[in-house]
mmCIF file of C-alpha atoms and ligand atoms in Angstrom:
data_model
loop_
_atom_site.group_PDB
_atom_site.id
_atom_site.type_symbol
_atom_site.label_atom_id
_atom_site.label_comp_id
_atom_site.label_asym_id
_atom_site.label_seq_id
_atom_site.Cartn_x
_atom_site.Cartn_y
_atom_site.Cartn_z
ATOM 1 C CA MET A 1 153.650 145.435 85.687
ATOM 2 C CA PRO A 2 151.130 143.009 84.078
ATOM 3 C CA SER A 3 151.033 143.344 80.321
ATOM 4 C CA THR A 4 147.763 143.915 78.531
ATOM 5 C CA ASP A 5 146.769 141.221 76.044
ATOM 6 C CA LYS A 6 148.109 142.084 72.633
ATOM 7 C CA PHE A 7 144.709 142.305 70.962
ATOM 8 C CA ARG A 8 142.500 143.521 73.771
ATOM 9 C CA ARG A 9 141.938 146.483 75.991
ATOM 10 C CA PHE A 10 141.556 144.453 79.160
ATOM 11 C CA GLU A 11 144.107 142.335 80.904
ATOM 12 C CA LEU A 12 143.541 138.649 80.217
ATOM 13 C CA GLY A 13 144.020 136.348 83.139
ATOM 14 C CA SER A 14 142.400 138.671 85.638
ATOM 15 C CA GLY A 15 138.831 137.515 84.966
ATOM 16 C CA ALA A 16 137.867 139.453 88.083
ATOM 17 C CA ASP A 17 135.053 141.427 86.538
ATOM 18 C CA VAL A 18 133.568 138.623 84.499
ATOM 19 C CA SER A 19 130.685 136.543 85.789
ATOM 20 C CA VAL A 20 129.388 133.410 84.084
ATOM 21 C CA SER A 21 126.513 130.953 84.331
ATOM 22 C CA PHE A 22 126.049 127.598 82.647
ATOM 23 C CA GLU A 23 122.960 125.929 81.230
ATOM 24 C CA PHE A 24 122.474 122.158 81.208
ATOM 25 C CA PHE A 25 119.620 119.942 80.103
ATOM 26 C CA PRO A 26 118.340 116.988 82.135
ATOM 27 C CA PRO A 27 119.800 113.704 80.835
ATOM 28 C CA LYS A 28 117.642 110.997 79.245
ATOM 29 C CA SER A 29 119.860 107.987 79.884
ATOM 30 C CA GLU A 30 122.598 106.788 82.226
ATOM 31 C CA LYS A 31 125.197 107.510 79.570
ATOM 32 C CA MET A 32 123.932 111.069 79.152
ATOM 33 C CA GLU A 33 123.784 111.438 82.923
ATOM 34 C CA ALA A 34 127.453 110.497 83.149
ATOM 35 C CA SER A 35 128.430 113.043 80.501
ATOM 36 C CA LEU A 36 126.359 115.773 82.213
ATOM 37 C CA TRP A 37 128.170 115.133 85.496
ATOM 38 C CA ARG A 38 131.553 115.153 83.829
ATOM 39 C CA ALA A 39 130.646 118.595 82.459
ATOM 40 C CA VAL A 40 129.378 119.828 85.831
ATOM 41 C CA GLU A 41 132.557 118.640 87.590
ATOM 42 C CA ARG A 42 134.797 120.246 85.005
ATOM 43 C CA LEU A 43 132.985 123.603 85.062
ATOM 44 C CA GLN A 44 132.258 123.847 88.784
ATOM 45 C CA PRO A 45 135.746 125.149 89.751
ATOM 46 C CA LEU A 46 135.112 128.200 87.561
ATOM 47 C CA SER A 47 132.671 129.336 90.277
ATOM 48 C CA PRO A 48 129.680 130.208 88.085
ATOM 49 C CA ASN A 49 127.132 132.632 89.421
ATOM 50 C CA PHE A 50 124.520 129.877 88.910
ATOM 51 C CA VAL A 51 123.853 126.819 86.776
ATOM 52 C CA SER A 52 120.457 126.347 85.175
ATOM 53 C CA VAL A 53 118.611 123.187 84.203
ATOM 54 C CA THR A 54 116.132 123.310 81.328
ATOM 55 C CA TYR A 55 112.566 122.034 81.314
ATOM 56 C CA GLY A 56 111.551 119.904 78.325
ATOM 57 C CA ALA A 57 108.848 121.095 75.943
ATOM 58 C CA GLY A 58 105.392 120.782 77.506
ATOM 59 C CA GLY A 59 106.855 119.721 80.845
ATOM 60 C CA SER A 60 108.188 116.492 79.333
ATOM 61 C CA THR A 61 111.228 116.498 81.632
ATOM 62 C CA ARG A 62 109.458 117.600 84.805
ATOM 63 C CA GLU A 63 110.841 114.767 86.963
ATOM 64 C CA ARG A 64 114.265 114.721 85.319
ATOM 65 C CA THR A 65 114.683 118.485 85.699
ATOM 66 C CA HIS A 66 113.718 118.156 89.351
ATOM 67 C CA ARG A 67 116.105 115.220 89.932
ATOM 68 C CA THR A 68 118.996 117.060 88.263
ATOM 69 C CA VAL A 69 118.395 120.222 90.296
ATOM 70 C CA GLU A 70 118.141 118.139 93.466
ATOM 71 C CA ARG A 71 121.444 116.360 92.727
ATOM 72 C CA ILE A 72 123.218 119.663 92.041
ATOM 73 C CA LEU A 73 122.024 120.924 95.427
ATOM 74 C CA ARG A 74 123.016 117.713 97.193
ATOM 75 C CA GLU A 75 126.406 117.060 95.614
ATOM 76 C CA THR A 76 127.864 120.443 94.697
ATOM 77 C CA ASP A 77 128.273 123.965 96.029
ATOM 78 C CA LEU A 78 126.654 125.352 92.897
ATOM 79 C CA SER A 79 123.500 127.471 92.915
ATOM 80 C CA PRO A 80 120.934 125.798 90.683
ATOM 81 C CA ALA A 81 118.260 127.670 88.746
ATOM 82 C CA ALA A 82 115.330 125.506 87.662
ATOM 83 C CA HIS A 83 113.652 126.312 84.345
ATOM 84 C CA LEU A 84 109.852 126.148 84.380
ATOM 85 C CA THR A 85 107.308 126.704 81.590
ATOM 86 C CA CYS A 86 103.573 127.415 81.360
ATOM 87 C CA VAL A 87 102.768 124.873 78.626
ATOM 88 C CA GLY A 88 100.739 121.758 79.420
ATOM 89 C CA SER A 89 100.117 122.372 83.125
ATOM 90 C CA SER A 90 97.446 124.021 85.237
ATOM 91 C CA ARG A 91 98.371 126.847 87.578
ATOM 92 C CA GLU A 92 97.927 124.463 90.522
ATOM 93 C CA GLU A 93 100.421 122.000 89.022
ATOM 94 C CA VAL A 94 102.963 124.709 88.296
ATOM 95 C CA ASP A 95 102.514 126.218 91.773
ATOM 96 C CA ALA A 96 103.090 122.765 93.313
ATOM 97 C CA ILE A 97 106.386 122.463 91.421
ATOM 98 C CA VAL A 98 107.448 125.903 92.643
ATOM 99 C CA ARG A 99 106.594 124.966 96.254
ATOM 100 C CA ASP A 100 108.578 121.742 95.876
ATOM 101 C CA TYR A 101 111.595 123.741 94.749
ATOM 102 C CA GLN A 102 111.107 126.139 97.620
ATOM 103 C CA ALA A 103 111.089 123.223 100.096
ATOM 104 C CA LEU A 104 114.272 121.835 98.492
ATOM 105 C CA GLY A 105 116.061 125.135 98.977
ATOM 106 C CA VAL A 106 116.103 126.266 95.329
ATOM 107 C CA LYS A 107 116.259 130.048 95.228
ATOM 108 C CA HIS A 108 116.235 130.797 91.516
ATOM 109 C CA ILE A 109 113.727 129.950 88.771
ATOM 110 C CA VAL A 110 113.983 130.666 85.041
ATOM 111 C CA ALA A 111 110.363 131.418 84.110
ATOM 112 C CA LEU A 112 109.299 130.796 80.515
ATOM 113 C CA ARG A 113 106.150 130.447 78.479
ATOM 114 C CA GLY A 114 107.473 127.503 76.523
ATOM 115 C CA ASP A 115 106.783 126.422 72.966
ATOM 116 C CA PRO A 116 103.465 124.876 71.857
ATOM 117 C CA MET A 117 103.172 121.118 72.473
ATOM 118 C CA GLU A 118 103.145 120.613 68.670
ATOM 119 C CA GLY A 119 106.584 122.249 68.440
ATOM 120 C CA ILE A 120 108.143 125.589 67.470
ATOM 121 C CA GLY A 121 106.141 127.259 64.711
ATOM 122 C CA ALA A 122 102.746 125.888 65.773
ATOM 123 C CA ILE A 123 100.189 128.405 67.031
ATOM 124 C CA TYR A 124 100.415 128.877 70.782
ATOM 125 C CA LYS A 125 97.160 128.593 72.697
ATOM 126 C CA PRO A 126 97.305 129.218 76.441
ATOM 127 C CA GLN A 127 95.901 126.394 78.533
ATOM 128 C CA PRO A 128 92.595 127.672 80.030
ATOM 129 C CA ASP A 129 93.530 126.798 83.639
ATOM 130 C CA GLY A 130 97.259 127.492 83.195
ATOM 131 C CA TYR A 131 99.545 130.513 83.268
ATOM 132 C CA ALA A 132 99.176 132.058 79.805
ATOM 133 C CA TYR A 133 102.509 133.869 79.306
ATOM 134 C CA SER A 134 105.758 134.089 81.156
ATOM 135 C CA CYS A 135 104.836 137.409 82.799
ATOM 136 C CA ASP A 136 101.888 135.584 84.434
ATOM 137 C CA LEU A 137 104.216 132.803 85.572
ATOM 138 C CA VAL A 138 106.682 135.321 87.036
ATOM 139 C CA GLU A 139 103.850 136.872 89.028
ATOM 140 C CA GLY A 140 102.737 133.430 90.253
ATOM 141 C CA ILE A 141 106.256 132.481 91.350
ATOM 142 C CA ARG A 142 106.768 135.764 93.187
ATOM 143 C CA ARG A 143 103.464 135.235 95.000
ATOM 144 C CA ILE A 144 104.760 131.914 96.335
ATOM 145 C CA GLY A 145 108.196 132.975 97.488
ATOM 146 C CA ASP A 146 111.091 135.358 97.345
ATOM 147 C CA PHE A 147 112.791 133.678 94.383
ATOM 148 C CA GLU A 148 115.318 135.159 92.066
ATOM 149 C CA VAL A 149 113.450 135.007 88.744
ATOM 150 C CA SER A 150 115.177 135.073 85.372
ATOM 151 C CA VAL A 151 113.276 135.405 82.108
ATOM 152 C CA SER A 152 114.084 135.230 78.398
ATOM 153 C CA ALA A 153 114.991 138.108 76.074
ATOM 154 C CA TYR A 154 115.370 138.092 72.308
ATOM 155 C CA PRO A 155 117.986 140.325 70.606
ATOM 156 C CA GLU A 156 116.452 139.350 67.250
ATOM 157 C CA ARG A 157 112.812 139.375 68.514
ATOM 158 C CA HIS A 158 110.762 136.376 69.506
ATOM 159 C CA PRO A 159 109.419 134.819 66.270
ATOM 160 C CA GLU A 160 105.817 135.500 67.386
ATOM 161 C CA SER A 161 106.352 139.202 68.145
ATOM 162 C CA PRO A 162 105.105 141.242 65.172
ATOM 163 C CA ASP A 163 107.269 144.290 65.955
ATOM 164 C CA TRP A 164 109.827 145.696 68.387
ATOM 165 C CA ALA A 165 107.258 147.612 70.435
ATOM 166 C CA THR A 166 105.465 144.328 71.221
ATOM 167 C CA GLU A 167 108.747 142.617 72.035
ATOM 168 C CA ILE A 168 109.972 145.299 74.410
ATOM 169 C CA ASP A 169 106.508 145.698 76.020
ATOM 170 C CA ASN A 170 106.548 141.974 76.761
ATOM 171 C CA LEU A 171 109.971 142.165 78.398
ATOM 172 C CA LYS A 172 108.781 145.154 80.415
ATOM 173 C CA ARG A 173 105.714 143.213 81.606
ATOM 174 C CA LYS A 174 108.007 140.433 82.822
ATOM 175 C CA VAL A 175 110.168 142.918 84.707
ATOM 176 C CA ASP A 176 107.102 144.646 86.196
ATOM 177 C CA ALA A 177 105.899 141.210 87.335
ATOM 178 C CA GLY A 178 109.139 140.712 89.276
ATOM 179 C CA ALA A 179 111.823 139.316 86.968
ATOM 180 C CA THR A 180 115.284 140.121 88.267
ATOM 181 C CA ARG A 181 117.389 139.145 85.238
ATOM 182 C CA ALA A 182 116.900 138.320 81.557
ATOM 183 C CA ILE A 183 118.980 135.788 79.662
ATOM 184 C CA THR A 184 119.020 136.190 75.915
ATOM 185 C CA GLN A 185 118.419 133.728 73.154
ATOM 186 C CA TYR A 186 121.792 132.953 71.588
ATOM 187 C CA PHE A 187 122.967 135.184 68.763
ATOM 188 C CA PHE A 188 126.102 135.505 66.630
ATOM 189 C CA ASP A 189 125.951 139.158 65.609
ATOM 190 C CA ASN A 190 127.016 141.411 68.482
ATOM 191 C CA ASP A 191 125.764 144.537 66.681
ATOM 192 C CA LEU A 192 122.220 143.143 66.945
ATOM 193 C CA PHE A 193 122.688 142.627 70.673
ATOM 194 C CA GLU A 194 123.949 146.167 71.124
ATOM 195 C CA THR A 195 121.001 147.654 69.179
ATOM 196 C CA PHE A 196 118.636 145.513 71.257
ATOM 197 C CA MET A 197 120.222 146.771 74.474
ATOM 198 C CA GLU A 198 119.692 150.367 73.364
ATOM 199 C CA LYS A 199 115.970 149.641 72.897
ATOM 200 C CA VAL A 200 115.773 147.874 76.270
ATOM 201 C CA ARG A 201 117.456 150.676 78.201
ATOM 202 C CA ALA A 202 115.472 153.353 76.305
ATOM 203 C CA ALA A 203 112.319 151.630 77.575
ATOM 204 C CA GLY A 204 113.535 152.082 81.156
ATOM 205 C CA ILE A 205 114.256 148.371 81.682
ATOM 206 C CA ASP A 206 117.211 148.268 84.016
ATOM 207 C CA ILE A 207 117.596 144.635 85.122
ATOM 208 C CA PRO A 208 120.736 142.787 83.984
ATOM 209 C CA ILE A 209 120.351 141.378 80.464
ATOM 210 C CA VAL A 210 122.819 138.514 80.162
ATOM 211 C CA PRO A 211 123.848 137.446 76.657
ATOM 212 C CA GLY A 212 123.339 133.745 75.979
ATOM 213 C CA ILE A 213 126.371 132.296 74.199
ATOM 214 C CA LEU A 214 126.133 129.100 72.204
ATOM 215 C CA PRO A 215 129.450 127.377 71.555
ATOM 216 C CA ILE A 216 128.680 125.565 68.297
ATOM 217 C CA VAL A 217 129.001 121.814 68.728
ATOM 218 C CA ASN A 218 127.301 120.923 65.444
ATOM 219 C CA PHE A 219 126.920 123.630 62.799
ATOM 220 C CA GLU A 220 124.223 121.822 60.753
ATOM 221 C CA THR A 221 121.995 121.374 63.797
ATOM 222 C CA THR A 222 122.642 124.964 64.847
ATOM 223 C CA MET A 223 121.492 126.204 61.401
ATOM 224 C CA VAL A 224 118.268 124.181 61.609
ATOM 225 C CA PHE A 225 117.458 125.260 65.164
ATOM 226 C CA SER A 226 118.369 128.896 64.498
ATOM 227 C CA ALA A 227 115.908 129.082 61.598
ATOM 228 C CA LYS A 228 113.162 127.959 63.987
ATOM 229 C CA CYS A 229 114.005 130.173 66.937
ATOM 230 C CA GLY A 230 114.769 133.332 64.954
ATOM 231 C CA THR A 231 118.554 133.565 65.357
ATOM 232 C CA SER A 232 120.232 134.754 62.170
ATOM 233 C CA ILE A 233 123.356 133.024 60.877
ATOM 234 C CA PRO A 234 125.740 135.586 59.375
ATOM 235 C CA ASP A 235 127.427 134.709 56.066
ATOM 236 C CA TRP A 236 130.868 134.926 57.661
ATOM 237 C CA LEU A 237 129.862 132.171 60.093
ATOM 238 C CA VAL A 238 128.723 129.911 57.241
ATOM 239 C CA ARG A 239 132.084 130.492 55.549
ATOM 240 C CA ARG A 240 133.977 129.633 58.747
ATOM 241 C CA PHE A 241 132.364 126.207 58.963
ATOM 242 C CA ALA A 242 132.242 125.487 55.232
ATOM 243 C CA GLY A 243 133.892 122.196 54.255
ATOM 244 C CA LEU A 244 134.218 120.944 57.833
ATOM 245 C CA ASP A 245 131.232 118.566 57.910
ATOM 246 C CA GLN A 246 133.461 115.518 58.221
ATOM 247 C CA ASP A 247 136.245 117.180 60.204
ATOM 248 C CA VAL A 248 135.237 117.125 63.854
ATOM 249 C CA GLU A 249 138.590 118.249 65.267
ATOM 250 C CA THR A 250 138.906 121.364 63.096
ATOM 251 C CA ARG A 251 135.233 122.173 63.687
ATOM 252 C CA LYS A 252 135.865 122.225 67.436
ATOM 253 C CA LEU A 253 138.834 124.562 67.072
ATOM 254 C CA VAL A 254 136.863 126.885 64.806
ATOM 255 C CA ALA A 255 133.887 126.823 67.193
ATOM 256 C CA SER A 256 136.154 127.791 70.067
ATOM 257 C CA ALA A 257 137.693 130.643 68.064
ATOM 258 C CA VAL A 258 134.256 131.937 66.996
ATOM 259 C CA ALA A 259 132.867 131.963 70.542
ATOM 260 C CA CYS A 260 136.071 133.454 72.025
ATOM 261 C CA GLU A 261 135.979 136.268 69.472
ATOM 262 C CA GLN A 262 132.324 136.869 70.266
ATOM 263 C CA VAL A 263 132.734 137.106 74.044
ATOM 264 C CA LEU A 264 135.902 139.209 73.829
ATOM 265 C CA ASP A 265 134.143 141.633 71.503
ATOM 266 C CA LEU A 266 131.238 141.796 73.973
ATOM 267 C CA VAL A 267 133.700 142.533 76.791
ATOM 268 C CA ASP A 268 135.076 145.369 74.668
ATOM 269 C CA ARG A 269 131.485 146.631 74.401
ATOM 270 C CA GLY A 270 131.124 146.635 78.190
ATOM 271 C CA VAL A 271 129.512 143.250 78.834
ATOM 272 C CA SER A 272 130.687 141.381 81.924
ATOM 273 C CA ASP A 273 128.042 138.648 82.457
ATOM 274 C CA PHE A 274 127.722 135.630 80.167
ATOM 275 C CA HIS A 275 125.363 132.660 80.110
ATOM 276 C CA PHE A 276 126.654 129.605 78.260
ATOM 277 C CA TYR A 277 124.428 127.051 76.543
ATOM 278 C CA THR A 278 126.789 124.186 77.301
ATOM 279 C CA MET A 279 124.819 121.356 75.623
ATOM 280 C CA ASN A 280 126.092 119.344 78.626
ATOM 281 C CA ARG A 281 129.684 119.526 77.341
ATOM 282 C CA ALA A 282 132.433 121.322 79.177
ATOM 283 C CA GLU A 283 135.235 121.498 76.644
ATOM 284 C CA LEU A 284 134.315 124.552 74.569
ATOM 285 C CA THR A 285 132.726 126.472 77.424
ATOM 286 C CA TYR A 286 135.777 125.867 79.620
ATOM 287 C CA ALA A 287 138.137 127.141 76.908
ATOM 288 C CA ILE A 288 136.043 130.274 76.342
ATOM 289 C CA CYS A 289 135.868 130.991 80.087
ATOM 290 C CA HIS A 290 139.628 130.516 80.302
ATOM 291 C CA THR A 291 140.058 133.057 77.514
ATOM 292 C CA LEU A 292 137.818 135.422 79.469
ATOM 293 C CA GLY A 293 140.337 135.189 82.275
ATOM 294 C CA LEU A 294 138.473 132.775 84.554
ATOM 295 C CA ARG A 295 140.615 130.283 86.458
ATOM 296 C CA PRO A 296 139.643 127.403 88.765
ATOM 297 C CA ALA A 297 139.081 128.510 92.327
ATOM 298 C CA PRO A 298 141.775 127.257 94.737
ATOM 299 C CA GLU A 299 140.732 123.924 96.217
ATOM 300 C CA GLU A 300 140.260 125.209 99.749
ATOM 301 C CA LYS A 301 137.782 127.785 98.403
ATOM 302 C CA GLN A 302 135.863 125.094 96.516
ATOM 303 C CA ALA A 303 135.688 122.959 99.633
ATOM 304 C CA ALA A 304 134.520 125.873 101.843
HETATM 305 P P1 FAD B 1 107.066 135.042 76.517
HETATM 306 O O1 FAD B 1 108.023 136.033 77.036
HETATM 307 O O2 FAD B 1 105.859 134.768 77.330
HETATM 308 O O3 FAD B 1 106.621 135.550 75.065
HETATM 309 C C1 FAD B 1 106.380 134.698 73.981
HETATM 310 C C2 FAD B 1 105.648 135.457 72.899
HETATM 311 O O4 FAD B 1 104.335 135.726 73.320
HETATM 312 C C3 FAD B 1 106.278 136.792 72.511
HETATM 313 O O5 FAD B 1 106.252 136.919 71.113
HETATM 314 C C4 FAD B 1 105.366 137.789 73.183
HETATM 315 O O6 FAD B 1 105.361 139.027 72.510
HETATM 316 C C5 FAD B 1 104.023 137.091 73.111
HETATM 317 N N1 FAD B 1 103.094 137.509 74.164
HETATM 318 C C6 FAD B 1 103.401 137.765 75.458
HETATM 319 N N2 FAD B 1 102.292 138.100 76.135
HETATM 320 C C7 FAD B 1 101.267 138.050 75.247
HETATM 321 C C8 FAD B 1 99.861 138.259 75.323
HETATM 322 N N3 FAD B 1 99.281 138.635 76.476
HETATM 323 N N4 FAD B 1 99.112 138.084 74.211
HETATM 324 C C9 FAD B 1 99.682 137.694 73.061
HETATM 325 N N5 FAD B 1 101.012 137.484 72.905
HETATM 326 C C10 FAD B 1 101.792 137.653 73.987
HETATM 327 N N6 FAD B 1 111.778 126.393 76.373
HETATM 328 C C11 FAD B 1 111.461 125.273 77.067
HETATM 329 O O7 FAD B 1 110.502 124.565 76.714
HETATM 330 N N7 FAD B 1 112.208 124.891 78.170
HETATM 331 C C12 FAD B 1 113.249 125.625 78.634
HETATM 332 O O8 FAD B 1 113.882 125.247 79.617
HETATM 333 C C13 FAD B 1 113.599 126.814 77.915
HETATM 334 N N8 FAD B 1 114.619 127.610 78.325
HETATM 335 C C14 FAD B 1 114.888 128.779 77.673
HETATM 336 C C15 FAD B 1 115.883 129.636 78.173
HETATM 337 C C16 FAD B 1 116.162 130.841 77.539
HETATM 338 C C17 FAD B 1 117.236 131.742 78.106
HETATM 339 C C18 FAD B 1 115.453 131.213 76.357
HETATM 340 C C19 FAD B 1 115.769 132.498 75.642
HETATM 341 C C20 FAD B 1 114.453 130.375 75.855
HETATM 342 C C21 FAD B 1 114.144 129.167 76.507
HETATM 343 N N9 FAD B 1 113.133 128.321 76.061
HETATM 344 C C22 FAD B 1 112.816 127.174 76.767
HETATM 345 C C23 FAD B 1 112.384 128.637 74.830
HETATM 346 C C24 FAD B 1 111.079 129.430 75.109
HETATM 347 O O9 FAD B 1 110.201 128.636 75.871
HETATM 348 C C25 FAD B 1 110.463 129.783 73.764
HETATM 349 O O10 FAD B 1 111.260 130.712 73.097
HETATM 350 C C26 FAD B 1 109.004 130.218 73.796
HETATM 351 O O11 FAD B 1 108.530 130.287 72.445
HETATM 352 C C27 FAD B 1 108.733 131.558 74.416
HETATM 353 O O12 FAD B 1 108.879 131.552 75.771
HETATM 354 P P2 FAD B 1 109.141 132.956 76.548
HETATM 355 O O13 FAD B 1 109.187 132.702 77.985
HETATM 356 O O14 FAD B 1 110.274 133.633 75.918
HETATM 357 O O15 FAD B 1 107.755 133.663 76.166
#
């Protein structure tokens, strides 16, 4: 009889009920391209539900996002999801990108508003001839084709939402417009996620809400970015990384432990889908997926 993991209620190594997806960003240079593809090759055998490719602020990576999605389709068996934002483009331009993806065979788009061109924190002004908010973009995409459409969700509220009613109403508008899944901003406090989920379900929103997990590659950078995007950093997390600024190896081990604890606790709370912000690196994400019980698919299955 298989033994249950010492510390957990579920049997590690089965991984059968866990589903994962991985997020990558389009590379800027040949060197970065090589490291992205190393990560894709390493993570592919874990049979993710999909892999998504981000879209740079203001459409700055339009071609690179497209090229990366195209290469994933051409060279792997993975299902790519292309991120797309409203900022800096007219509706016609955005629609043309969606039609291009449709012609390529892309079936999944992650529809976002995007941050203002001036950066996070600047006041957002919709472009007069563009899609104003992500709910408008979702509607536009659904008009063009039968895409799977994922949207964002914020367990700690989007920084521009003045209150929870506004936040949840916005998510509901995206679902009413045709979103089929929400992926959350990363967070480190699972209690906040659970409270958020109670609000979401109480509002009658029943699409899957997939927690976004950020394995911490660089704690300093994570602190800076979190302050901008509204993710709180618990004191215990600061203490875990304290004194490790110059100690890359220990930092990696701590980061792996932190993320493994987080996902295992979420499993204990009933979560079975996870989206990993990989930062184009496989190492931490692979270790966390392994801990979740995921194992490489047998080669004949990968080749099929
Ligand atoms: P929305 O859901 O449209 O909402 C943004 C804010 O606008 C909310 O506060 C909402 O309450 C408010 N709002 C909505 N409708 C109205 C209205 N009618 N009037 C006034 N206010 C309104 N950014 C990128 O540039 N590229 C990416 O690839 C990318 N990927 C991401 C993936 C995920 C999973 C997440 C969580 C975020 C991602 N982002 C990306 C960041 C995202 O673009 C920013 O967080 C952005 O500030 C908001 O985009 P959104 O789609 O969440 O916005």
